[in-house]
Coordinates of C-alpha atoms in Angstrom, one line a residue:
M1398 CA 19.0 26.8 -19.0
R1399 CA 21.0 27.8 -15.9
T1400 CA 20.7 31.4 -16.9
L1401 CA 16.9 31.1 -17.2
L1402 CA 16.8 29.5 -13.7
N1403 CA 18.9 32.2 -12.2
K1404 CA 16.6 34.9 -13.7
L1405 CA 13.5 33.2 -12.4
R1406 CA 15.0 32.9 -8.9
E1407 CA 16.1 36.5 -8.9
F1408 CA 12.7 37.6 -10.1
K1409 CA 11.3 40.1 -7.6
G1410 CA 7.9 38.6 -7.7
A1411 CA 9.2 35.0 -7.1
N1412 CA 7.6 34.9 -3.6
I1413 CA 4.3 36.0 -5.0
V1414 CA 4.4 33.3 -7.6
L1415 CA 5.2 30.7 -4.9
F1416 CA 2.4 32.1 -2.8
V1417 CA -0.2 32.0 -5.6
V1418 CA 0.7 28.4 -6.6
F1419 CA 0.9 27.1 -3.1
A1420 CA -2.4 28.7 -2.1
T1421 CA -4.1 27.4 -5.2
T1422 CA -2.9 23.9 -4.7
I1423 CA -4.1 23.9 -1.1
Y1424 CA -7.5 25.1 -2.2
L1425 CA -7.6 22.4 -4.9
Q1426 CA -6.6 19.7 -2.4
C1427 CA -9.4 20.8 -0.1
C1428 CA -12.0 20.9 -2.9
F1429 CA -10.9 17.4 -4.1
F1430 CA -11.4 16.0 -0.6
H1431 CA -14.7 17.9 -0.2
N1432 CA -16.1 16.4 -3.4
N1433 CA -15.1 12.9 -2.5
L1434 CA -16.8 12.8 0.9
N1435 CA -20.0 11.8 -0.8
L1436 CA -22.3 13.8 1.4
P1437 CA -25.7 15.2 0.2
G1438 CA -26.1 18.8 -0.6
D1439 CA -24.6 21.3 -2.9
P1440 CA -20.8 21.2 -2.7
S1441 CA -20.4 24.5 -4.4
L1442 CA -22.1 26.6 -1.7
G1443 CA -20.3 29.9 -1.5
Y1444 CA -19.3 29.9 2.1
M1445 CA -17.7 26.4 1.8
Q1446 CA -15.4 27.7 -0.9
I1447 CA -14.6 30.9 1.1
F1448 CA -13.4 28.8 4.1
K1449 CA -11.1 26.8 1.8
I1450 CA -9.7 30.0 0.3
S1451 CA -9.2 31.4 3.7
I1452 CA -7.1 28.5 5.0
A1453 CA -5.2 28.3 1.8
F1454 CA -4.2 32.0 2.2
A1455 CA -3.3 31.5 5.8
I1456 CA -0.9 28.6 5.2
A1457 CA 0.6 30.0 2.0
S1458 CA 1.3 33.4 3.7
L1459 CA 4.2 31.6 5.5
V1460 CA 6.0 31.7 2.2
F1461 CA 6.8 35.3 2.8
L1462 CA 8.1 34.7 6.3
F1463 CA 10.8 32.1 5.8
K1464 CA 14.0 32.3 3.7
G1465 CA 14.0 28.5 3.1
K1466 CA 11.0 27.4 1.0
S1467 CA 11.5 23.6 0.7
W1468 CA 9.0 23.1 3.5
I1469 CA 6.1 23.8 1.1
I1470 CA 6.7 20.5 -0.6
Y1471 CA 6.4 18.6 2.7
I1472 CA 3.3 20.5 3.7
S1473 CA 1.7 19.7 0.3
V1474 CA 2.5 16.0 0.7
F1475 CA 1.2 16.0 4.2
I1476 CA -2.1 17.6 3.2
N1477 CA -2.6 15.0 0.5
A1478 CA -1.8 12.2 2.8
W1479 CA -4.1 13.6 5.5
G1480 CA -6.9 13.9 2.9
I1481 CA -6.5 10.4 1.5
S1482 CA -6.3 8.9 5.0
N1483 CA -9.5 10.6 6.0
L1484 CA -11.3 9.4 2.8
M1485 CA -10.2 5.8 3.5
Y1486 CA -11.3 6.0 7.1
R1487 CA -14.6 7.5 6.0
R1488 CA -15.2 4.6 3.7
A1489 CA -14.5 2.1 6.5
N1490 CA -16.3 3.8 9.3
Q1491 CA -18.6 6.5 7.8
I1492 CA -16.7 9.2 9.8
V1493 CA -13.4 11.0 9.4
L1494 CA -10.3 10.6 11.4
D1495 CA -10.2 12.1 14.9
A1496 CA -7.6 12.3 17.6
Y1497 CA -8.7 9.1 19.2
S1498 CA -8.7 7.1 16.0
I1499 CA -5.1 8.1 15.3
T1500 CA -4.0 6.8 18.8
M1501 CA -5.4 3.4 17.8
V1502 CA -2.9 2.7 15.1
D1503 CA -1.2 -0.1 17.1
N1504 CA -4.5 -2.0 16.7
M1505 CA -3.7 -2.5 13.0
D1506 CA -1.0 -5.1 13.7
G1507 CA -1.9 -8.1 11.7
F1508 CA -4.6 -6.3 9.8
W1509 CA -2.7 -4.0 7.5
S1510 CA -3.7 -6.2 4.5
S1511 CA -7.2 -4.7 4.9
V1512 CA -6.1 -1.2 4.1
P1513 CA -6.1 -1.5 0.3
F1514 CA -9.8 -2.5 0.4
Y1515 CA -10.7 1.1 1.3
M1516 CA -8.4 2.7 -1.3
D1517 CA -9.5 4.3 -4.5
I1518 CA -6.8 4.7 -7.1
N1519 CA -8.4 8.0 -8.1
D1520 CA -7.5 9.4 -4.7
F1521 CA -3.8 9.5 -5.6
S1522 CA -4.5 11.7 -8.6
I1523 CA -4.5 14.7 -6.2
F1524 CA -0.7 14.4 -5.9
Y1525 CA -0.4 16.4 -9.1
T1526 CA -0.7 19.4 -6.7
T1527 CA 2.5 18.4 -5.0
I1528 CA 4.2 17.9 -8.3
L1529 CA 3.1 21.4 -9.2
V1530 CA 4.4 22.8 -5.9
A1531 CA 7.7 21.1 -6.3
L1532 CA 8.2 22.3 -9.8
T1533 CA 7.4 25.9 -8.8
F1534 CA 9.8 25.7 -5.9
F1535 CA 12.5 24.4 -8.2
L1536 CA 11.9 27.2 -10.7
F1537 CA 11.4 30.1 -8.2
K1538 CA 13.2 29.2 -5.0
N1539 CA 14.8 32.1 -3.3
K1540 CA 15.7 33.2 0.1
N1541 CA 13.8 36.5 0.2
R1542 CA 11.5 37.4 3.0
H1543 CA 8.6 39.9 2.7
I1544 CA 6.9 40.5 6.1
W1545 CA 4.3 42.8 4.6
G1546 CA 3.3 40.1 2.1
A1547 CA 2.6 37.7 4.9
V1548 CA 0.6 40.4 6.8
V1549 CA -1.5 41.2 3.7
A1550 CA -2.2 37.5 3.0
M1551 CA -3.2 36.9 6.6
I1552 CA -5.5 39.9 6.7
L1553 CA -7.2 38.6 3.6
S1554 CA -7.4 35.1 5.1
I1555 CA -9.2 36.6 8.2
C1556 CA -11.5 38.6 6.1
F1557 CA -12.4 35.6 4.0
H1558 CA -13.0 33.6 7.1
V1559 CA -15.3 36.1 8.8
F1560 CA -17.2 36.7 5.5
G1561 CA -17.7 32.9 5.0
Y1562 CA -18.8 32.5 8.6
E1563 CA -21.4 35.2 8.3
K1564 CA -22.6 33.8 5.0
R1565 CA -23.0 30.4 6.5
V1566 CA -25.1 31.8 9.4
R1567 CA -27.4 33.6 6.9
T1568 CA -27.7 30.4 4.9
Y1569 CA -28.8 28.2 7.8
T1570 CA -30.8 30.7 9.9
P1571 CA -34.0 30.4 7.8
Y1572 CA -34.0 26.6 8.4
A1573 CA -32.9 26.6 12.0
P1574 CA -33.5 30.0 13.6
F1575 CA -31.7 28.9 16.8
I1576 CA -28.4 28.6 15.0
E1577 CA -27.6 32.3 14.8
S1578 CA -27.5 32.6 18.6
K1579 CA -25.2 29.6 18.8
L1580 CA -22.7 30.5 16.1
Y1581 CA -21.5 33.4 18.1
N1582 CA -17.7 33.2 17.6
P1583 CA -16.2 32.8 14.1
F1584 CA -12.8 32.0 15.6
S1585 CA -14.0 29.4 18.1
L1586 CA -12.1 26.1 17.9
S1587 CA -15.2 24.2 18.8
Q1588 CA -16.9 22.3 16.0
S1589 CA -20.2 22.9 17.7
T1590 CA -20.0 26.5 16.5
F1591 CA -20.4 25.1 13.0
V1592 CA -22.7 22.1 13.5
C1593 CA -25.0 22.2 16.6
W1594 CA -27.4 19.5 15.8
D1595 CA -25.6 16.7 13.8
L1596 CA -24.1 13.7 15.5
Y1597 CA -21.8 13.3 12.5
D1598 CA -20.4 16.8 13.1
K1599 CA -16.8 16.0 12.2
V1600 CA -17.8 14.9 8.7
V1601 CA -20.0 17.9 8.1
Y1602 CA -17.5 20.3 9.7
T1603 CA -14.7 19.0 7.5
R1604 CA -16.8 19.3 4.4
E1605 CA -18.1 22.8 5.1
T1606 CA -14.8 24.2 6.2
S1607 CA -11.8 22.1 5.0
M1608 CA -9.8 19.0 5.9
V1609 CA -7.0 21.4 7.0
H1610 CA -9.5 23.0 9.5
H1611 CA -10.3 19.5 10.7
F1612 CA -6.6 18.8 11.3
F1613 CA -6.1 21.9 13.4
Y1614 CA -9.3 21.2 15.3
Q1615 CA -8.2 17.6 16.1
T1616 CA -4.8 18.8 17.3
H1617 CA -6.6 21.3 19.6
Y1618 CA -9.0 18.5 20.6
F1619 CA -6.2 16.1 21.5
I1620 CA -4.6 18.6 23.8
R1621 CA -7.9 19.6 25.4
K1622 CA -9.8 16.4 25.6
I1623 CA -7.1 13.7 25.7
L1624 CA -4.2 15.2 27.6
F1625 CA -6.4 17.1 30.0
A1626 CA -9.5 14.8 30.0
S1627 CA -12.1 15.0 32.8
T1628 CA -15.1 12.9 33.8
Y1629 CA -18.4 14.1 32.3
E1630 CA -21.4 14.7 34.6
L1631 CA -24.8 14.1 33.2
T1632 CA -27.3 17.0 33.3
E1633 CA -30.6 16.6 35.1
A1634 CA -32.4 16.2 31.7
E1635 CA -29.9 13.5 30.6
N1636 CA -30.4 11.6 33.9
A1637 CA -34.1 11.7 33.4
K1638 CA -33.8 10.2 29.9
V1639 CA -31.5 7.4 31.2
N1640 CA -33.8 6.6 34.1
K1641 CA -36.4 5.3 31.6
F1642 CA -34.0 2.5 30.8
I1643 CA -33.0 1.6 34.4
N1644 CA -34.9 -1.1 36.1
N1645 CA -35.1 0.0 39.8
N1646 CA -36.8 -3.3 40.8
S1647 CA -33.9 -5.4 39.6
S1648 CA -33.0 -8.5 41.7
V1649 CA -30.5 -11.3 41.5
L1650 CA -31.2 -13.1 38.2
N1651 CA -30.6 -16.6 37.0
P1652 CA -30.7 -16.9 33.3
S1653 CA -33.1 -19.6 32.2
R1654 CA -30.8 -21.0 29.5
P1655 CA -27.1 -21.0 28.6
L1656 CA -26.1 -18.4 26.0
F1657 CA -23.7 -18.6 23.1
I1658 CA -23.0 -15.7 20.7
I1659 CA -21.4 -16.2 17.3
L1660 CA -20.2 -12.9 15.8
V1661 CA -19.5 -13.5 12.1
E1662 CA -16.9 -11.0 10.7
S1663 CA -18.3 -8.5 8.2
F1664 CA -21.6 -10.4 7.8
E1665 CA -24.0 -8.7 5.5
T1666 CA -27.5 -10.1 4.9
W1667 CA -27.2 -10.3 1.1
A1668 CA -24.6 -13.0 1.5
L1669 CA -27.0 -15.3 3.3
R1670 CA -28.3 -17.2 0.2
P1671 CA -28.8 -20.9 -0.5
D1672 CA -26.1 -20.9 -3.2
I1673 CA -23.5 -19.1 -1.0
M1674 CA -24.2 -20.2 2.5
P1675 CA -26.4 -23.4 2.1
N1676 CA -25.8 -24.7 5.7
L1677 CA -26.8 -21.5 7.5
Y1678 CA -29.6 -20.9 5.1
N1679 CA -31.1 -24.3 5.7
F1680 CA -30.6 -23.8 9.4
I1681 CA -32.8 -20.8 9.5
Q1682 CA -35.6 -22.6 7.7
G1683 CA -36.1 -24.8 10.8
E1684 CA -38.2 -24.3 13.9
N1685 CA -37.2 -22.4 17.1
I1686 CA -35.7 -19.6 15.0
L1687 CA -36.0 -15.8 15.1
Y1688 CA -34.7 -14.4 11.8
A1689 CA -34.3 -10.6 11.4
P1690 CA -32.6 -9.8 8.1
K1691 CA -32.6 -6.0 8.4
I1692 CA -30.4 -5.1 11.3
K1693 CA -28.9 -1.7 10.8
C1694 CA -25.2 -1.5 11.8
Q1695 CA -24.5 1.0 14.6
T1696 CA -20.7 0.5 15.0
R1697 CA -18.4 3.4 14.6
G1698 CA -14.7 3.8 15.1
G1699 CA -14.4 0.6 17.1
T1700 CA -15.9 -1.6 14.3
S1701 CA -15.6 -5.2 15.6
A1702 CA -15.1 -4.1 19.2
D1703 CA -18.2 -1.9 18.9
G1704 CA -20.1 -4.9 17.6
Q1705 CA -19.1 -7.0 20.6
M1706 CA -20.1 -4.1 23.0
I1707 CA -23.5 -3.4 21.5
V1708 CA -24.6 -7.1 21.6
N1709 CA -23.2 -7.7 25.1
T1710 CA -24.2 -4.4 26.8
G1711 CA -27.0 -2.7 24.9
L1712 CA -24.9 0.5 24.8
L1713 CA -23.9 2.2 21.6
P1714 CA -20.4 3.4 20.8
T1715 CA -18.8 6.6 21.7
T1716 CA -19.0 9.2 18.9
E1717 CA -15.2 9.6 18.8
G1718 CA -12.6 6.9 18.9
A1719 CA -13.5 3.5 20.4
V1720 CA -14.9 2.6 23.8
C1721 CA -12.3 -0.2 24.2
F1722 CA -9.5 2.3 24.1
R1723 CA -11.0 5.3 25.7
F1724 CA -13.0 3.7 28.5
P1725 CA -11.6 0.2 29.2
N1726 CA -11.7 0.8 33.0
N1727 CA -15.4 1.7 32.9
T1728 CA -18.1 -0.4 34.6
F1729 CA -20.4 -1.9 32.0
P1730 CA -23.7 -3.8 32.3
A1731 CA -23.4 -7.0 30.3
V1732 CA -25.4 -10.2 29.6
S1733 CA -22.2 -12.1 30.2
K1734 CA -22.2 -10.8 33.9
L1735 CA -25.4 -12.8 34.4
Y1736 CA -23.5 -16.1 34.1
D1737 CA -20.9 -17.7 36.3
K1738 CA -18.9 -19.7 33.8
T1739 CA -18.0 -17.5 30.8
F1740 CA -15.5 -17.6 28.0
N1741 CA -14.7 -16.1 24.6
I1742 CA -12.5 -17.0 21.7
I1743 CA -11.0 -14.0 19.9
P1744 CA -8.8 -14.3 16.8
G1745 CA -5.6 -12.3 16.9
G1746 CA -5.1 -12.4 20.6
Q1747 CA -6.1 -10.3 23.6
T1748 CA -4.3 -7.2 22.5
V1749 CA -6.5 -6.6 19.4
W1750 CA -9.2 -4.0 20.3
N1751 CA -7.8 -4.0 23.9
Q1752 CA -9.6 -7.3 24.3
A1753 CA -7.9 -8.3 27.6
H1754 CA -9.2 -5.2 29.4
M1755 CA -12.7 -5.4 27.8
N1756 CA -13.1 -9.0 28.8
T1757 CA -12.6 -8.0 32.4
A1758 CA -15.0 -5.1 32.0
Y1759 CA -17.7 -7.5 30.6
G1760 CA -17.1 -10.1 33.3
I1761 CA -15.8 -12.7 30.9
K1762 CA -13.5 -15.0 33.0
D1763 CA -11.7 -17.3 30.5
N1764 CA -10.3 -15.8 27.3
F1765 CA -8.8 -17.9 24.5
D1766 CA -6.6 -16.6 21.7
G1767 CA -8.0 -18.0 18.5
P1768 CA -6.3 -18.6 15.2
F1769 CA -7.3 -16.8 12.0
N1770 CA -8.8 -20.0 10.6
D1771 CA -12.6 -20.5 11.0
R1772 CA -12.2 -24.3 10.9
L1773 CA -9.8 -24.2 13.9
L1774 CA -11.9 -21.6 15.6
V1775 CA -15.1 -23.7 15.5
E1776 CA -13.1 -26.8 16.6
Q1777 CA -11.8 -24.8 19.5
F1778 CA -15.3 -23.7 20.4
M1779 CA -16.7 -27.2 20.1
G1780 CA -14.1 -28.4 22.5
E1781 CA -14.9 -25.8 25.2
Y1782 CA -18.6 -24.9 25.2
K1783 CA -19.8 -27.8 27.5
K1784 CA -17.7 -26.4 30.3
Y1785 CA -19.5 -23.0 30.3
D1786 CA -22.9 -21.4 30.4
Y1787 CA -21.9 -18.3 28.3
G1788 CA -19.6 -18.1 25.4
M1789 CA -18.7 -15.7 22.5
L1790 CA -16.9 -16.7 19.3
L1791 CA -15.7 -14.3 16.6
T1792 CA -15.0 -15.7 13.2
M1793 CA -12.2 -14.3 11.0
A1794 CA -12.1 -15.8 7.5
T1795 CA -14.4 -13.1 6.2
H1796 CA -12.3 -10.2 7.3
S1797 CA -11.4 -7.8 4.5
P1798 CA -9.7 -8.0 2.0
F1799 CA -11.4 -11.5 1.8
T1800 CA -8.5 -13.4 0.3
R1801 CA -7.2 -15.7 3.0
F1802 CA -9.4 -18.7 2.3
I1803 CA -11.0 -18.2 -1.1
D1804 CA -9.1 -21.2 -2.5
F1805 CA -11.1 -23.4 -0.1
A1806 CA -14.5 -22.2 -1.2
N1807 CA -16.8 -24.7 -2.8
I1808 CA -18.2 -22.3 -5.4
T1809 CA -16.8 -20.4 -8.4
M1810 CA -17.9 -16.9 -9.3
P1811 CA -18.1 -15.3 -12.8
S1812 CA -14.7 -14.1 -14.0
D1813 CA -16.0 -10.6 -14.7
M1814 CA -17.5 -10.2 -11.3
P1815 CA -15.8 -7.4 -9.3
S1816 CA -13.0 -9.0 -7.4
Y1817 CA -14.0 -7.8 -3.9
M1818 CA -17.5 -9.0 -4.4
A1819 CA -16.4 -12.4 -5.7
N1820 CA -13.9 -12.9 -2.9
Y1821 CA -16.4 -11.8 -0.3
L1822 CA -18.9 -14.4 -1.4
K1823 CA -16.3 -17.1 -1.6
S1824 CA -15.1 -16.3 1.9
F1825 CA -18.6 -16.6 3.2
N1826 CA -19.0 -19.9 1.4
Y1827 CA -15.9 -21.1 3.2
T1828 CA -17.1 -19.9 6.6
D1829 CA -20.5 -21.5 6.1
S1830 CA -18.8 -24.9 5.5
R1831 CA -16.7 -24.5 8.7
I1832 CA -19.6 -23.6 11.0
K1833 CA -21.6 -26.6 9.8
P1834 CA -20.5 -28.8 12.7
L1835 CA -21.7 -26.2 15.1
L1836 CA -25.1 -25.9 13.3
D1837 CA -25.4 -29.7 13.4
A1838 CA -24.6 -29.8 17.1
I1839 CA -27.4 -27.3 17.8
K1840 CA -29.9 -29.8 16.4
N1841 CA -28.3 -33.0 18.0
D1842 CA -26.4 -32.0 21.1
D1843 CA -28.6 -31.9 24.2
Y1844 CA -26.7 -29.1 25.8
L1845 CA -26.8 -26.8 22.8
K1846 CA -30.3 -27.9 22.0
N1847 CA -31.4 -26.3 25.2
A1848 CA -29.3 -23.1 24.9
V1849 CA -29.9 -19.8 23.3
I1850 CA -27.7 -19.3 20.3
V1851 CA -27.2 -15.9 18.7
I1852 CA -25.6 -15.6 15.2
T1853 CA -25.1 -12.2 13.7
G1854 CA -22.6 -9.9 12.0
D1855 CA -20.3 -7.7 14.1
H1856 CA -20.7 -5.0 11.5
T1857 CA -21.3 -4.3 7.8
V1858 CA -18.3 -3.7 5.6
F1859 CA -18.8 -2.2 2.2
P1860 CA -18.6 1.6 1.6
Q1861 CA -21.2 3.1 -0.7
S1862 CA -18.7 3.3 -3.6
R1863 CA -18.3 -0.5 -3.5
R1864 CA -22.1 -1.0 -3.2
D1865 CA -22.6 1.1 -6.3
E1866 CA -20.0 -0.8 -8.2
F1867 CA -21.6 -4.2 -7.2
S1868 CA -25.1 -2.9 -7.9
K1869 CA -24.1 -1.8 -11.4
Y1870 CA -22.6 -5.2 -12.1
C1871 CA -25.7 -7.0 -10.8
N1872 CA -28.0 -4.9 -12.9
E1873 CA -26.0 -5.4 -16.0
K1874 CA -25.9 -9.2 -15.4
Q1875 CA -29.5 -9.4 -14.1
L1876 CA -28.3 -10.9 -10.8
D1877 CA -30.6 -10.7 -7.7
Y1878 CA -27.9 -10.0 -5.1
K1879 CA -29.3 -7.3 -2.9
V1880 CA -26.0 -5.6 -2.4
S1881 CA -27.5 -2.2 -1.9
D1882 CA -29.0 -3.4 1.4
N1883 CA -26.7 -2.3 4.2
Y1884 CA -27.9 -4.7 6.9
C1885 CA -26.5 -7.5 9.1
P1886 CA -28.7 -10.6 9.7
L1887 CA -29.7 -11.7 13.2
I1888 CA -30.5 -15.3 13.9
I1889 CA -31.5 -16.5 17.4
Y1890 CA -32.1 -20.1 18.1
S1891 CA -34.1 -20.9 21.3
P1892 CA -36.3 -23.8 22.3
D1893 CA -38.8 -21.2 23.6
I1894 CA -39.4 -19.9 20.1
K1895 CA -41.9 -22.5 19.1
E1896 CA -41.9 -21.9 15.4
K1897 CA -39.9 -19.9 12.9
K1898 CA -40.4 -16.2 13.4
V1899 CA -39.3 -13.7 10.7
V1900 CA -39.1 -10.0 11.7
D1901 CA -38.8 -8.1 8.4
D1902 CA -38.9 -4.7 9.9
V1903 CA -35.8 -2.5 9.9
A1904 CA -34.2 -3.0 13.3
Y1905 CA -31.0 -2.0 15.0
Q1906 CA -28.0 -3.7 16.6
M1907 CA -29.1 -2.2 20.0
D1908 CA -32.2 -4.4 19.7
I1909 CA -30.1 -7.6 19.9
Y1910 CA -29.2 -7.1 23.6
T1911 CA -32.9 -6.4 24.6
T1912 CA -34.0 -9.5 22.7
I1913 CA -31.3 -11.6 24.4
L1914 CA -32.5 -10.5 27.8
H1915 CA -36.0 -11.6 27.0
S1916 CA -34.7 -14.9 25.6
I1917 CA -32.9 -15.9 28.8
N1918 CA -35.7 -14.6 31.0
C1919 CA -33.7 -11.7 32.5
E1920 CA -35.8 -8.8 31.5
N1921 CA -35.5 -7.5 35.1
Y1922 CA -31.8 -6.9 34.7
Y1923 CA -31.0 -3.4 36.0
W1924 CA -30.0 -2.1 32.5
K1925 CA -32.8 -2.6 29.9
G1926 CA -30.9 -1.3 27.0
F1927 CA -32.0 1.3 24.4
G1928 CA -33.4 -1.3 22.0
I1929 CA -36.7 -3.2 21.7
N1930 CA -37.5 -6.9 22.1
L1931 CA -37.8 -8.2 18.5
L1932 CA -39.9 -11.1 19.8
D1933 CA -42.5 -8.7 21.1
E1934 CA -45.5 -8.1 18.9
N1935 CA -45.6 -4.5 20.0
R1936 CA -42.0 -3.9 19.2
N1937 CA -42.6 -0.8 17.1
K1938 CA -43.1 1.4 20.2
R1939 CA -39.5 2.7 20.6
Q1940 CA -38.8 5.0 23.6
I1941 CA -35.7 6.5 22.0
S1942 CA -34.4 7.0 18.4
A1943 CA -31.1 5.5 17.2
D1944 CA -29.5 9.0 17.0
E1945 CA -30.6 9.9 20.5
A1946 CA -29.4 6.6 21.9
L1947 CA -26.0 7.2 20.3
E1948 CA -25.7 10.6 21.8
L1949 CA -26.8 9.5 25.2
S1950 CA -24.5 6.4 25.1
D1951 CA -21.6 8.7 24.4
K1952 CA -22.4 10.7 27.6
L1953 CA -22.8 7.5 29.6
H1954 CA -19.4 6.3 28.6
Q1955 CA -17.8 9.7 29.4
A1956 CA -19.5 9.7 32.8
N1957 CA -18.7 6.1 33.7
Y1958 CA -22.4 6.1 34.6
F1959 CA -22.8 2.5 35.7
K1960 CA -20.0 2.5 38.2
N1961 CA -22.2 3.8 41.0
I1962 CA -25.2 1.7 39.9
E1963 CA -23.4 -1.6 40.2
K1964 CA -22.1 -0.6 43.6
Q1965 CA -25.7 -0.2 44.8

């Protein structure tokens, strides 16, 4: 055996074998990631494969340069870990990891138990590539260097890259003629040279090139945009767009009613059923209610923090990272700033989602650390609200992985129901029972009876793979859970809504802010928001699309646009 090993390691083509195996495994890793992104389109388009071959050749060429070869195992493990991390992040937030997301890892303290929810056991099958690399290294390890081997491999990598780039241009030019003039540099480190029109450019870029390209781009981005960041200035055209949503005749406003906002963690509309949430379901059958069951989630990398921001400010998140970490010192418009006595109760303390800084930014004066128990959270809220005219409460029992309080649910689910689905519904049954005292108080307490109460989800939670799993189960068992609907519900109680009003149109989270301004008689506030008033019969006349609002919001955050406006 030892003799055979010595012969393999002395084999003159050992480096070539290592190169071929290492390059092949990198290519397979990239293809595996590519196919699991679940994006529409043909994953076998030629130029996509060429880019993956190119990066595989480039990295594997280093085999010829170094005498030591053990590093190829570490690189293989890292590429797999990077790919799996991006797939999990994609399932959670619909985007891939970026430099800002990685800097937010401290925010996971207390929430690491949620990570397995976004795992797929099949992801880990890709580690066979690392096993193959390790086995090849063990059999063919040597300390030979071949500079010309590296040069040839790198030249081939460059040729593949340029060819793939040109092929991509030819593929897209018939559909978007402007693209050829924009894709001018095949070696540019800007993702915009690959995707000029898509807000989800990181996902598309990563799919069309490779997850390794994405890593190098994010490294470059971190240096350029984070370490050497500068304030963005809006163009004349962008300023003109924003001015449509600025009220130049704004004056000092006094809200007509107190406002209390309840953000229910991970609340999706399909859970709001009489058998799962009987108390809230019965509540929305009453008078003075606006019920909009089809609110499209618009959160991104900031998830819960984004949900708070959208409802409170009418702005959408930044396209990279989270506003609460990137722009905590910005000036924000906010409905909370219209009130004098304000508070919130946030489970997990003021460090989660940089809450302490964001409370100041939103003008919230009193901040209470809440427990992870919805019964105690509601009790805390009930003990405070009469001292204030604005309050926000975030629930927590329904946070993934939905296991904290399922033993306290008043329902049982079929034993063969997917565990995440069963636990999700049990968690909402528990939360429903714990918010009952608050719902009763809205009917009976004179102060709450004359307030505006907003109940909605901070964000949706299930990735498409889970929805498909749940839908398959429901179809087989002939259950009527509408799990394929990716919506949050919106419930607004107000004495000014004289009868129950149901808005069954598809709406957006950005519409909540605009509807709140109308409900508290503050529509003349200087920032109108990008949304529409859901109580308006002419609500279908939008001035801006959701994608345009996201893009413009990102620019407003980068420019700290509202700083000068509030000074005026």
